[in-house]
mmCIF file of C-alpha atoms in Angstrom:
data_model
loop_
_atom_site.group_PDB
_atom_site.id
_atom_site.type_symbol
_atom_site.label_atom_id
_atom_site.label_comp_id
_atom_site.label_asym_id
_atom_site.label_seq_id
_atom_site.Cartn_x
_atom_site.Cartn_y
_atom_site.Cartn_z
ATOM 1 C CA UNK A 12 43.337 202.962 152.767
ATOM 2 C CA UNK A 13 46.454 202.166 154.789
ATOM 3 C CA UNK A 14 49.260 200.549 152.795
ATOM 4 C CA UNK A 15 49.949 197.444 154.891
ATOM 5 C CA UNK A 16 53.450 196.024 154.504
ATOM 6 C CA UNK A 17 53.627 192.237 154.726
ATOM 7 C CA UNK A 18 56.615 190.064 155.532
ATOM 8 C CA UNK A 19 58.685 188.859 152.572
ATOM 9 C CA UNK A 20 58.327 185.275 153.831
ATOM 10 C CA UNK A 21 54.731 185.287 152.577
ATOM 11 C CA UNK A 22 55.735 185.804 148.939
ATOM 12 C CA UNK A 23 56.593 182.151 148.148
ATOM 13 C CA UNK A 24 53.347 181.022 149.826
ATOM 14 C CA UNK A 25 51.082 182.848 147.387
ATOM 15 C CA UNK A 26 50.893 179.945 144.938
ATOM 16 C CA UNK A 27 49.487 176.613 146.108
ATOM 17 C CA UNK A 28 48.594 173.650 143.922
ATOM 18 C CA UNK A 29 45.435 172.848 145.890
ATOM 19 C CA UNK A 30 44.222 176.457 145.956
ATOM 20 C CA UNK A 31 44.840 176.851 142.223
ATOM 21 C CA UNK A 32 42.874 173.713 141.404
ATOM 22 C CA UNK A 33 40.110 174.755 143.784
ATOM 23 C CA UNK A 34 39.591 177.887 141.696
ATOM 24 C CA UNK A 35 39.571 175.850 138.479
ATOM 25 C CA UNK A 36 36.960 173.492 139.968
ATOM 26 C CA UNK A 37 34.802 176.463 140.955
ATOM 27 C CA UNK A 38 34.860 177.718 137.362
ATOM 28 C CA UNK A 39 33.816 174.276 136.066
ATOM 29 C CA UNK A 40 30.964 174.066 138.573
ATOM 30 C CA UNK A 41 29.779 177.555 137.639
ATOM 31 C CA UNK A 42 29.667 176.403 134.007
ATOM 32 C CA UNK A 43 27.384 173.511 134.984
ATOM 33 C CA UNK A 44 29.956 170.725 134.868
ATOM 34 C CA UNK A 45 29.624 167.657 137.084
ATOM 35 C CA UNK A 46 33.027 167.629 138.773
ATOM 36 C CA UNK A 47 34.778 164.354 139.561
ATOM 37 C CA UNK A 48 37.400 165.587 141.985
ATOM 38 C CA UNK A 49 40.603 163.515 141.906
ATOM 39 C CA UNK A 50 42.811 166.446 142.901
ATOM 40 C CA UNK A 51 42.807 166.238 146.712
ATOM 41 C CA UNK A 52 44.000 163.257 148.751
ATOM 42 C CA UNK A 53 41.243 163.451 151.332
ATOM 43 C CA UNK A 54 39.764 160.010 152.002
ATOM 44 C CA UNK A 55 36.057 159.685 151.299
ATOM 45 C CA UNK A 56 35.800 156.707 153.672
ATOM 46 C CA UNK A 57 34.257 157.156 157.149
ATOM 47 C CA UNK A 58 35.987 156.786 160.489
ATOM 48 C CA UNK A 59 35.180 153.541 162.301
ATOM 49 C CA UNK A 60 32.114 153.384 164.574
ATOM 50 C CA UNK A 61 34.121 152.687 167.745
ATOM 51 C CA UNK A 62 36.191 155.828 167.078
ATOM 52 C CA UNK A 63 33.090 157.977 166.642
ATOM 53 C CA UNK A 64 31.569 156.464 169.778
ATOM 54 C CA UNK A 65 34.636 157.327 171.880
ATOM 55 C CA UNK A 66 34.404 160.950 170.728
ATOM 56 C CA UNK A 67 30.645 161.058 171.240
ATOM 57 C CA UNK A 68 30.942 159.776 174.821
ATOM 58 C CA UNK A 69 33.572 162.431 175.546
ATOM 59 C CA UNK A 70 31.161 165.214 174.643
ATOM 60 C CA UNK A 71 29.089 164.434 177.724
ATOM 61 C CA UNK A 72 32.113 164.493 180.026
ATOM 62 C CA UNK A 73 32.525 168.065 181.253
ATOM 63 C CA UNK A 74 36.136 167.368 182.263
ATOM 64 C CA UNK A 75 37.008 167.240 178.542
ATOM 65 C CA UNK A 76 35.757 170.760 177.852
ATOM 66 C CA UNK A 77 38.758 172.755 179.069
ATOM 67 C CA UNK A 78 42.258 173.405 177.771
ATOM 68 C CA UNK A 79 44.363 170.315 177.242
ATOM 69 C CA UNK A 80 48.027 170.694 178.199
ATOM 70 C CA UNK A 81 50.875 168.274 177.488
ATOM 71 C CA UNK A 82 50.515 166.203 180.653
ATOM 72 C CA UNK A 83 46.872 165.584 179.807
ATOM 73 C CA UNK A 84 47.870 163.862 176.560
ATOM 74 C CA UNK A 85 49.742 160.993 178.245
ATOM 75 C CA UNK A 86 47.096 158.371 177.394
ATOM 76 C CA UNK A 87 47.335 159.232 173.717
ATOM 77 C CA UNK A 88 51.131 159.296 173.792
ATOM 78 C CA UNK A 89 51.173 155.853 175.387
ATOM 79 C CA UNK A 90 48.788 154.506 172.748
ATOM 80 C CA UNK A 91 50.974 155.942 169.965
ATOM 81 C CA UNK A 92 54.153 154.507 171.489
ATOM 82 C CA UNK A 93 52.556 151.063 171.898
ATOM 83 C CA UNK A 94 51.213 151.110 168.340
ATOM 84 C CA UNK A 95 54.646 151.972 167.003
ATOM 85 C CA UNK A 96 56.417 149.303 169.073
ATOM 86 C CA UNK A 97 53.940 146.627 167.956
ATOM 87 C CA UNK A 98 54.344 147.578 164.291
ATOM 88 C CA UNK A 99 58.087 148.177 164.109
ATOM 89 C CA UNK A 100 59.556 146.484 167.168
ATOM 90 C CA UNK A 101 61.342 149.560 168.524
ATOM 91 C CA UNK A 102 60.700 150.850 172.042
ATOM 92 C CA UNK A 103 59.512 154.440 172.414
ATOM 93 C CA UNK A 104 59.340 156.539 175.572
ATOM 94 C CA UNK A 105 55.885 158.180 175.556
ATOM 95 C CA UNK A 106 57.118 160.881 177.943
ATOM 96 C CA UNK A 107 60.088 162.191 175.944
ATOM 97 C CA UNK A 108 59.845 160.693 172.443
ATOM 98 C CA UNK A 109 56.195 161.306 171.437
ATOM 99 C CA UNK A 110 54.380 164.573 170.743
ATOM 100 C CA UNK A 111 50.704 164.955 169.733
ATOM 101 C CA UNK A 112 50.119 167.131 166.674
ATOM 102 C CA UNK A 113 47.196 168.708 164.852
ATOM 103 C CA UNK A 114 47.915 166.426 161.899
ATOM 104 C CA UNK A 115 51.400 165.597 160.657
ATOM 105 C CA UNK A 116 51.305 168.739 158.491
ATOM 106 C CA UNK A 117 51.548 170.831 161.647
ATOM 107 C CA UNK A 118 54.747 169.026 162.556
ATOM 108 C CA UNK A 119 56.422 169.366 159.179
ATOM 109 C CA UNK A 120 55.443 173.040 158.970
ATOM 110 C CA UNK A 121 56.541 173.982 162.493
ATOM 111 C CA UNK A 122 59.725 171.939 162.914
ATOM 112 C CA UNK A 123 61.819 174.239 160.657
ATOM 113 C CA UNK A 124 61.150 177.052 163.140
ATOM 114 C CA UNK A 125 63.038 175.004 165.711
ATOM 115 C CA UNK A 126 65.893 173.944 163.397
ATOM 116 C CA UNK A 127 66.652 176.681 160.879
ATOM 117 C CA UNK A 128 68.159 180.116 161.264
ATOM 118 C CA UNK A 129 67.503 182.616 158.447
ATOM 119 C CA UNK A 130 69.426 181.550 155.354
ATOM 120 C CA UNK A 131 69.985 177.946 156.418
ATOM 121 C CA UNK A 132 69.187 175.271 153.834
ATOM 122 C CA UNK A 133 66.673 172.465 154.073
ATOM 123 C CA UNK A 134 67.036 169.547 151.664
ATOM 124 C CA UNK A 135 63.584 168.691 150.290
ATOM 125 C CA UNK A 136 62.229 166.140 147.836
ATOM 126 C CA UNK A 137 61.324 167.497 144.397
ATOM 127 C CA UNK A 138 58.493 166.838 143.729
ATOM 128 C CA UNK A 139 57.251 166.906 147.296
ATOM 129 C CA UNK A 140 54.363 167.817 149.553
ATOM 130 C CA UNK A 141 53.803 171.626 149.561
ATOM 131 C CA UNK A 142 53.744 172.092 153.358
ATOM 132 C CA UNK A 143 57.325 170.830 153.580
ATOM 133 C CA UNK A 144 58.450 173.873 151.615
ATOM 134 C CA UNK A 145 55.978 176.168 153.378
ATOM 135 C CA UNK A 146 57.491 175.471 156.784
ATOM 136 C CA UNK A 147 60.964 176.289 155.519
ATOM 137 C CA UNK A 148 59.788 179.578 154.011
ATOM 138 C CA UNK A 149 58.070 180.548 157.279
ATOM 139 C CA UNK A 150 61.379 179.947 159.077
ATOM 140 C CA UNK A 151 63.160 182.200 156.524
ATOM 141 C CA UNK A 152 65.229 179.255 155.337
ATOM 142 C CA UNK A 153 66.387 178.310 151.870
ATOM 143 C CA UNK A 154 65.341 175.192 149.958
ATOM 144 C CA UNK A 155 67.603 172.891 148.023
ATOM 145 C CA UNK A 156 65.361 170.606 145.932
ATOM 146 C CA UNK A 157 66.579 167.008 145.568
ATOM 147 C CA UNK A 158 65.251 165.851 142.161
ATOM 148 C CA UNK A 159 63.276 162.601 142.098
ATOM 149 C CA UNK A 160 63.616 160.850 138.752
ATOM 150 C CA UNK A 161 61.894 157.726 137.482
ATOM 151 C CA UNK A 162 65.226 156.141 136.551
ATOM 152 C CA UNK A 163 66.265 156.377 140.236
ATOM 153 C CA UNK A 164 63.011 154.925 141.525
ATOM 154 C CA UNK A 165 61.993 158.456 142.614
ATOM 155 C CA UNK A 166 64.696 158.376 145.313
ATOM 156 C CA UNK A 167 67.103 161.312 145.766
ATOM 157 C CA UNK A 168 70.812 160.935 145.005
ATOM 158 C CA UNK A 169 72.646 162.336 148.018
ATOM 159 C CA UNK A 170 75.983 162.486 146.189
ATOM 160 C CA UNK A 171 74.532 165.118 143.841
ATOM 161 C CA UNK A 172 74.036 167.689 146.631
ATOM 162 C CA UNK A 173 76.683 170.433 146.217
ATOM 163 C CA UNK A 174 79.218 170.800 149.036
ATOM 164 C CA UNK A 175 78.516 174.553 149.550
ATOM 165 C CA UNK A 176 74.812 173.750 150.036
ATOM 166 C CA UNK A 177 75.616 170.957 152.483
ATOM 167 C CA UNK A 178 77.770 173.340 154.502
ATOM 168 C CA UNK A 179 74.715 175.567 155.048
ATOM 169 C CA UNK A 180 72.178 172.766 155.445
ATOM 170 C CA UNK A 181 70.525 171.873 158.749
ATOM 171 C CA UNK A 182 67.793 169.403 157.858
ATOM 172 C CA UNK A 183 66.621 166.874 155.279
ATOM 173 C CA UNK A 184 62.966 165.938 154.753
ATOM 174 C CA UNK A 185 61.999 162.547 153.305
ATOM 175 C CA UNK A 186 58.587 160.935 152.889
ATOM 176 C CA UNK A 187 58.050 157.336 151.734
ATOM 177 C CA UNK A 188 55.603 156.008 150.618
ATOM 178 C CA UNK A 189 55.813 159.217 148.664
ATOM 179 C CA UNK A 190 53.257 161.835 147.784
ATOM 180 C CA UNK A 191 52.895 162.509 144.876
ATOM 181 C CA UNK A 192 54.927 159.782 143.088
ATOM 182 C CA UNK A 193 53.639 156.835 145.225
ATOM 183 C CA UNK A 194 57.219 155.465 145.341
ATOM 184 C CA UNK A 195 58.392 153.348 148.273
ATOM 185 C CA UNK A 196 61.901 153.170 149.736
ATOM 186 C CA UNK A 197 63.791 150.146 151.110
ATOM 187 C CA UNK A 198 65.506 150.032 154.478
ATOM 188 C CA UNK A 199 68.899 150.243 152.771
ATOM 189 C CA UNK A 200 67.957 153.687 151.437
ATOM 190 C CA UNK A 201 66.997 154.892 154.906
ATOM 191 C CA UNK A 202 70.264 153.527 156.307
ATOM 192 C CA UNK A 203 72.121 155.529 153.682
ATOM 193 C CA UNK A 204 70.093 158.629 154.582
ATOM 194 C CA UNK A 205 70.805 158.242 158.310
ATOM 195 C CA UNK A 206 74.527 157.808 157.721
ATOM 196 C CA UNK A 207 74.558 160.832 155.399
ATOM 197 C CA UNK A 208 72.747 163.033 157.931
ATOM 198 C CA UNK A 209 74.995 161.878 160.766
ATOM 199 C CA UNK A 210 78.069 162.673 158.667
ATOM 200 C CA UNK A 211 76.838 166.163 157.758
ATOM 201 C CA UNK A 212 75.154 167.027 161.077
ATOM 202 C CA UNK A 213 71.648 167.198 159.587
ATOM 203 C CA UNK A 214 68.311 166.615 161.259
ATOM 204 C CA UNK A 215 66.510 163.838 159.385
ATOM 205 C CA UNK A 216 62.749 164.311 159.109
ATOM 206 C CA UNK A 217 60.498 161.550 157.788
ATOM 207 C CA UNK A 218 56.869 162.328 156.991
ATOM 208 C CA UNK A 219 55.045 158.972 157.165
ATOM 209 C CA UNK A 220 51.305 159.462 156.527
ATOM 210 C CA UNK A 221 50.946 156.401 154.275
ATOM 211 C CA UNK A 222 52.471 153.906 156.688
ATOM 212 C CA UNK A 223 49.458 151.580 156.324
ATOM 213 C CA UNK A 224 48.292 152.275 152.756
ATOM 214 C CA UNK A 225 50.544 149.600 151.279
ATOM 215 C CA UNK A 226 49.381 146.916 148.868
ATOM 216 C CA UNK A 227 50.537 143.308 148.710
ATOM 217 C CA UNK A 228 51.732 143.060 152.300
ATOM 218 C CA UNK A 229 53.592 139.804 152.930
ATOM 219 C CA UNK A 230 53.883 139.991 156.717
ATOM 220 C CA UNK A 231 57.654 140.066 156.465
ATOM 221 C CA UNK A 232 59.855 142.778 155.034
ATOM 222 C CA UNK A 233 63.442 142.073 153.995
ATOM 223 C CA UNK A 234 66.053 144.413 152.708
ATOM 224 C CA UNK A 235 68.435 144.082 149.783
ATOM 225 C CA UNK A 236 71.371 145.441 151.786
ATOM 226 C CA UNK A 237 74.416 143.140 151.872
ATOM 227 C CA UNK A 238 74.743 143.739 155.617
ATOM 228 C CA UNK A 239 72.889 140.887 157.421
ATOM 229 C CA UNK A 240 72.523 143.004 160.558
ATOM 230 C CA UNK A 241 70.439 145.471 158.587
ATOM 231 C CA UNK A 242 67.625 143.002 157.992
ATOM 232 C CA UNK A 243 64.516 143.625 160.068
ATOM 233 C CA UNK A 244 62.591 140.432 160.694
ATOM 234 C CA UNK A 245 58.819 140.595 160.480
ATOM 235 C CA UNK A 246 58.137 144.304 161.094
ATOM 236 C CA UNK A 247 54.741 143.631 159.437
ATOM 237 C CA UNK A 248 55.141 146.186 156.673
ATOM 238 C CA UNK A 249 56.656 146.481 153.221
ATOM 239 C CA UNK A 250 57.605 150.051 154.096
ATOM 240 C CA UNK A 251 60.131 150.667 156.887
ATOM 241 C CA UNK A 252 60.226 153.372 159.520
ATOM 242 C CA UNK A 253 63.175 155.763 159.527
ATOM 243 C CA UNK A 254 63.792 154.711 163.132
ATOM 244 C CA UNK A 255 64.531 151.174 162.000
ATOM 245 C CA UNK A 256 67.594 152.705 160.339
ATOM 246 C CA UNK A 257 68.261 155.002 163.324
ATOM 247 C CA UNK A 258 67.292 152.858 166.279
ATOM 248 C CA UNK A 259 69.234 155.114 168.678
ATOM 249 C CA UNK A 260 67.125 158.050 167.427
ATOM 250 C CA UNK A 261 70.368 159.973 166.959
ATOM 251 C CA UNK A 262 69.214 162.451 164.281
ATOM 252 C CA UNK A 263 65.696 161.417 163.281
ATOM 253 C CA UNK A 264 62.089 162.387 163.854
ATOM 254 C CA UNK A 265 59.082 160.771 162.167
ATOM 255 C CA UNK A 266 55.590 162.178 161.654
ATOM 256 C CA UNK A 267 52.418 160.089 161.695
ATOM 257 C CA UNK A 268 48.771 160.927 161.113
ATOM 258 C CA UNK A 269 45.441 159.194 161.576
ATOM 259 C CA UNK A 270 44.088 160.912 158.451
ATOM 260 C CA UNK A 271 44.899 158.118 156.005
ATOM 261 C CA UNK A 272 44.933 154.854 157.984
ATOM 262 C CA UNK A 273 41.842 155.675 160.044
ATOM 263 C CA UNK A 274 39.986 158.107 157.742
ATOM 264 C CA UNK A 275 40.219 160.893 160.335
ATOM 265 C CA UNK A 276 41.519 163.730 158.151
ATOM 266 C CA UNK A 277 38.967 166.250 159.393
ATOM 267 C CA UNK A 278 39.686 165.428 163.030
ATOM 268 C CA UNK A 279 43.250 166.776 162.626
ATOM 269 C CA UNK A 280 45.149 164.326 164.789
ATOM 270 C CA UNK A 281 48.719 163.137 164.330
ATOM 271 C CA UNK A 282 51.922 162.727 166.310
ATOM 272 C CA UNK A 283 55.702 162.785 166.127
ATOM 273 C CA UNK A 284 58.062 160.059 167.361
ATOM 274 C CA UNK A 285 61.813 160.446 167.523
ATOM 275 C CA UNK A 286 64.892 162.047 169.032
ATOM 276 C CA UNK A 287 63.880 163.490 172.427
ATOM 277 C CA UNK A 288 65.729 166.781 171.830
ATOM 278 C CA UNK A 289 63.852 167.272 168.567
ATOM 279 C CA UNK A 290 60.566 166.343 170.229
ATOM 280 C CA UNK A 291 61.214 168.893 172.974
ATOM 281 C CA UNK A 292 62.172 171.614 170.476
ATOM 282 C CA UNK A 293 58.989 171.047 168.469
ATOM 283 C CA UNK A 294 57.022 171.041 171.719
ATOM 284 C CA UNK A 295 58.429 174.488 172.513
ATOM 285 C CA UNK A 296 57.280 175.847 169.155
ATOM 286 C CA UNK A 297 53.892 174.212 169.570
ATOM 287 C CA UNK A 298 53.468 175.701 173.051
ATOM 288 C CA UNK A 299 53.876 179.166 171.565
ATOM 289 C CA UNK A 300 51.228 178.533 168.898
ATOM 290 C CA UNK A 301 48.469 176.409 170.442
ATOM 291 C CA UNK A 302 47.398 174.074 173.212
ATOM 292 C CA UNK A 303 46.135 170.702 171.966
ATOM 293 C CA UNK A 304 42.983 169.375 170.339
ATOM 294 C CA UNK A 305 39.793 168.748 172.226
ATOM 295 C CA UNK A 306 40.392 165.789 174.557
ATOM 296 C CA UNK A 307 37.546 163.881 172.919
ATOM 297 C CA UNK A 308 39.475 163.827 169.626
ATOM 298 C CA UNK A 309 42.417 162.225 171.439
ATOM 299 C CA UNK A 310 40.043 159.704 173.014
ATOM 300 C CA UNK A 311 38.860 158.804 169.514
ATOM 301 C CA UNK A 312 42.462 158.487 168.370
ATOM 302 C CA UNK A 313 43.261 156.191 171.308
ATOM 303 C CA UNK A 314 40.308 154.013 170.311
ATOM 304 C CA UNK A 315 41.622 153.909 166.738
ATOM 305 C CA UNK A 316 45.174 152.952 167.711
ATOM 306 C CA UNK A 317 44.247 150.397 170.374
ATOM 307 C CA UNK A 318 41.032 148.926 168.933
ATOM 308 C CA UNK A 319 40.340 146.567 166.074
ATOM 309 C CA UNK A 320 42.477 147.235 162.998
ATOM 310 C CA UNK A 321 39.970 145.619 160.645
ATOM 311 C CA UNK A 322 38.975 149.070 159.404
ATOM 312 C CA UNK A 323 42.553 149.741 158.323
ATOM 313 C CA UNK A 324 42.660 146.471 156.404
ATOM 314 C CA UNK A 325 39.331 147.271 154.796
ATOM 315 C CA UNK A 326 40.536 150.730 153.730
ATOM 316 C CA UNK A 327 43.688 149.241 152.202
ATOM 317 C CA UNK A 328 41.598 146.710 150.267
ATOM 318 C CA UNK A 329 39.296 149.492 149.078
ATOM 319 C CA UNK A 330 42.134 151.637 147.766
ATOM 320 C CA UNK A 331 43.803 148.634 146.170
ATOM 321 C CA UNK A 332 40.574 147.876 144.301
ATOM 322 C CA UNK A 333 40.311 151.482 143.188
ATOM 323 C CA UNK A 334 43.957 151.481 142.092
ATOM 324 C CA UNK A 335 43.411 148.394 139.956
ATOM 325 C CA UNK A 336 40.196 149.726 138.402
ATOM 326 C CA UNK A 337 41.755 153.091 137.538
ATOM 327 C CA UNK A 338 45.001 151.624 136.187
ATOM 328 C CA UNK A 339 43.114 149.092 134.061
ATOM 329 C CA UNK A 340 40.876 151.821 132.684
ATOM 330 C CA UNK A 341 43.875 153.992 131.795
ATOM 331 C CA UNK A 342 45.534 151.029 130.069
ATOM 332 C CA UNK A 343 42.379 150.439 128.030
ATOM 333 C CA UNK A 344 42.592 153.961 126.594
ATOM 334 C CA UNK A 345 46.288 153.512 125.821
ATOM 335 C CA UNK A 346 47.713 155.508 128.747
ATOM 336 C CA UNK A 347 50.216 153.082 130.237
ATOM 337 C CA UNK A 348 51.201 154.051 133.770
ATOM 338 C CA UNK A 349 52.977 151.907 136.387
ATOM 339 C CA UNK A 350 50.980 150.279 139.184
ATOM 340 C CA UNK A 351 51.954 151.815 142.557
ATOM 341 C CA UNK A 352 52.624 149.645 145.611
ATOM 342 C CA UNK A 353 51.352 152.214 148.109
ATOM 343 C CA UNK A 354 49.385 155.434 148.785
ATOM 344 C CA UNK A 355 46.046 156.573 147.330
ATOM 345 C CA UNK A 356 47.591 158.168 144.244
ATOM 346 C CA UNK A 357 48.386 157.451 140.618
ATOM 347 C CA UNK A 358 51.421 159.359 139.293
ATOM 348 C CA UNK A 359 51.064 159.436 135.520
ATOM 349 C CA UNK A 360 53.507 160.712 132.932
ATOM 350 C CA UNK A 361 51.626 163.071 130.630
ATOM 351 C CA UNK A 362 51.251 162.224 126.956
ATOM 352 C CA UNK A 363 52.118 164.601 124.145
ATOM 353 C CA UNK A 364 51.281 167.464 123.647
ATOM 354 C CA UNK A 365 50.974 168.036 127.379
ATOM 355 C CA UNK A 366 54.312 166.501 128.377
ATOM 356 C CA UNK A 367 55.724 169.805 129.656
ATOM 357 C CA UNK A 368 52.573 171.665 130.622
ATOM 358 C CA UNK A 369 50.878 169.894 133.502
ATOM 359 C CA UNK A 370 49.117 173.007 134.809
ATOM 360 C CA UNK A 371 47.453 173.725 131.478
ATOM 361 C CA UNK A 372 46.524 170.045 131.133
ATOM 362 C CA UNK A 373 44.744 170.030 134.497
ATOM 363 C CA UNK A 374 43.108 173.406 133.911
ATOM 364 C CA UNK A 375 41.726 172.382 130.525
ATOM 365 C CA UNK A 376 40.778 168.898 131.720
ATOM 366 C CA UNK A 377 38.529 170.181 134.505
ATOM 367 C CA UNK A 378 37.160 172.963 132.302
ATOM 368 C CA UNK A 379 36.191 170.633 129.447
ATOM 369 C CA UNK A 380 35.318 167.404 131.289
ATOM 370 C CA UNK A 381 34.832 168.199 134.981
ATOM 371 C CA UNK A 382 37.643 165.802 135.968
ATOM 372 C CA UNK A 383 39.965 167.520 138.454
ATOM 373 C CA UNK A 384 43.542 166.352 138.986
ATOM 374 C CA UNK A 385 46.715 167.863 140.436
ATOM 375 C CA UNK A 386 49.436 169.115 138.081
ATOM 376 C CA UNK A 387 52.861 167.648 138.745
ATOM 377 C CA UNK A 388 54.482 171.077 138.488
ATOM 378 C CA UNK A 389 52.549 172.122 141.581
ATOM 379 C CA UNK A 390 54.678 169.735 143.643
ATOM 380 C CA UNK A 391 58.010 171.035 142.367
ATOM 381 C CA UNK A 392 60.069 171.596 139.234
ATOM 382 C CA UNK A 393 60.826 167.889 138.829
ATOM 383 C CA UNK A 394 57.122 167.114 138.894
ATOM 384 C CA UNK A 395 56.576 168.799 135.540
ATOM 385 C CA UNK A 396 55.442 166.354 132.923
ATOM 386 C CA UNK A 397 53.283 164.371 135.358
ATOM 387 C CA UNK A 398 49.799 164.504 136.803
ATOM 388 C CA UNK A 399 48.563 163.094 140.120
ATOM 389 C CA UNK A 400 45.178 161.421 140.446
ATOM 390 C CA UNK A 401 43.765 160.776 143.940
ATOM 391 C CA UNK A 402 41.680 157.590 144.245
ATOM 392 C CA UNK A 403 38.966 159.126 146.389
ATOM 393 C CA UNK A 404 35.911 157.744 144.575
ATOM 394 C CA UNK A 405 34.447 154.297 143.971
ATOM 395 C CA UNK A 406 35.556 152.318 140.847
ATOM 396 C CA UNK A 407 32.506 153.139 138.659
ATOM 397 C CA UNK A 408 33.100 156.877 139.057
ATOM 398 C CA UNK A 409 36.842 156.426 138.514
ATOM 399 C CA UNK A 410 36.100 154.591 135.275
ATOM 400 C CA UNK A 411 33.742 157.393 134.224
ATOM 401 C CA UNK A 412 36.569 159.844 134.890
ATOM 402 C CA UNK A 413 38.872 157.856 132.602
ATOM 403 C CA UNK A 414 36.209 157.801 129.877
ATOM 404 C CA UNK A 415 36.063 161.596 130.037
ATOM 405 C CA UNK A 416 39.873 161.780 129.986
ATOM 406 C CA UNK A 417 39.878 159.631 126.848
ATOM 407 C CA UNK A 418 37.482 162.040 125.135
ATOM 408 C CA UNK A 419 39.682 164.957 126.186
ATOM 409 C CA UNK A 420 42.825 163.319 124.775
ATOM 410 C CA UNK A 421 41.228 162.436 121.417
#
């Protein structure tokens, strides 16, 4: 057999938290366990009927059956730009400042190819979403992990980044509301991040999949910054966009997806909004890799962005109810974890004797009880000591999961 030599850039991609847990779940199933899977943040809720209908109607239109090039995506880009302007009050040019993506993960994975030369640093959140690191490795870049600690509200401390690393850095990746910690960030933090990236000539990337999965919305978001000009009146969300801190789009690009807000994860549809030079650079990479999705998928996405948003509100209410049920159940068994303000996750500090062995905790938990969760260490070194639960089942099943966890911890 021929000895095939593979690129060194594949070596750091061999371990993946989701793949590892998938194998552990398979072992539990083979042993006859009923698995309650809380390890993967894939919504179990359906896409709205008007979205499905728009896609279904497209199937009968033969003009949708061919390749879809950039110019053919204008309707979707306009819908995305209008949605963003209505939500955040910032104008967006659909021609130069919006790019359709096959989910936001495509954008975060491909953008480093346009930004980094081999050996350049990317500043990433630790813990953070695995594809952020994967894109850097594929671009032959280096990663500097910015630790996220509970005492800092799971926000990075920019002053702690060493000067030699900054000198070789080309990009910073943020993502709030955050996966896996469920932390949110105020506008003042984003203003600090923009100023820092401008000062050090860094591209600022913000992955924003949980823009709508926010609980306790007040209709008006205010910032604690002492600068009155920094306050954004009524942007309709407790969580700000990075472009509210960089309204000139000087260094920033933001990634959105319809996977979470509209329950369209399997449809693989997202988009980027931001600096036109960054949009064009990502478009060049994308053109070398793929065309676009089937036009019918974009028609469904247009229907989602421009149609009734009652489904979004319903999904938020559903996940809030699940959050409350799961948190209350954990508290009843003596596992006190904070109540998150956003996302579909619970980030729980592990009790003794598992406090520094999250992988073994999750492996044994699914093996003995059938409850699958994601080990904090799988999201980065600073995630050790935590476990992430995804709220992708109805409250009764979530409460059953907690009952099994209680038996495991006894």
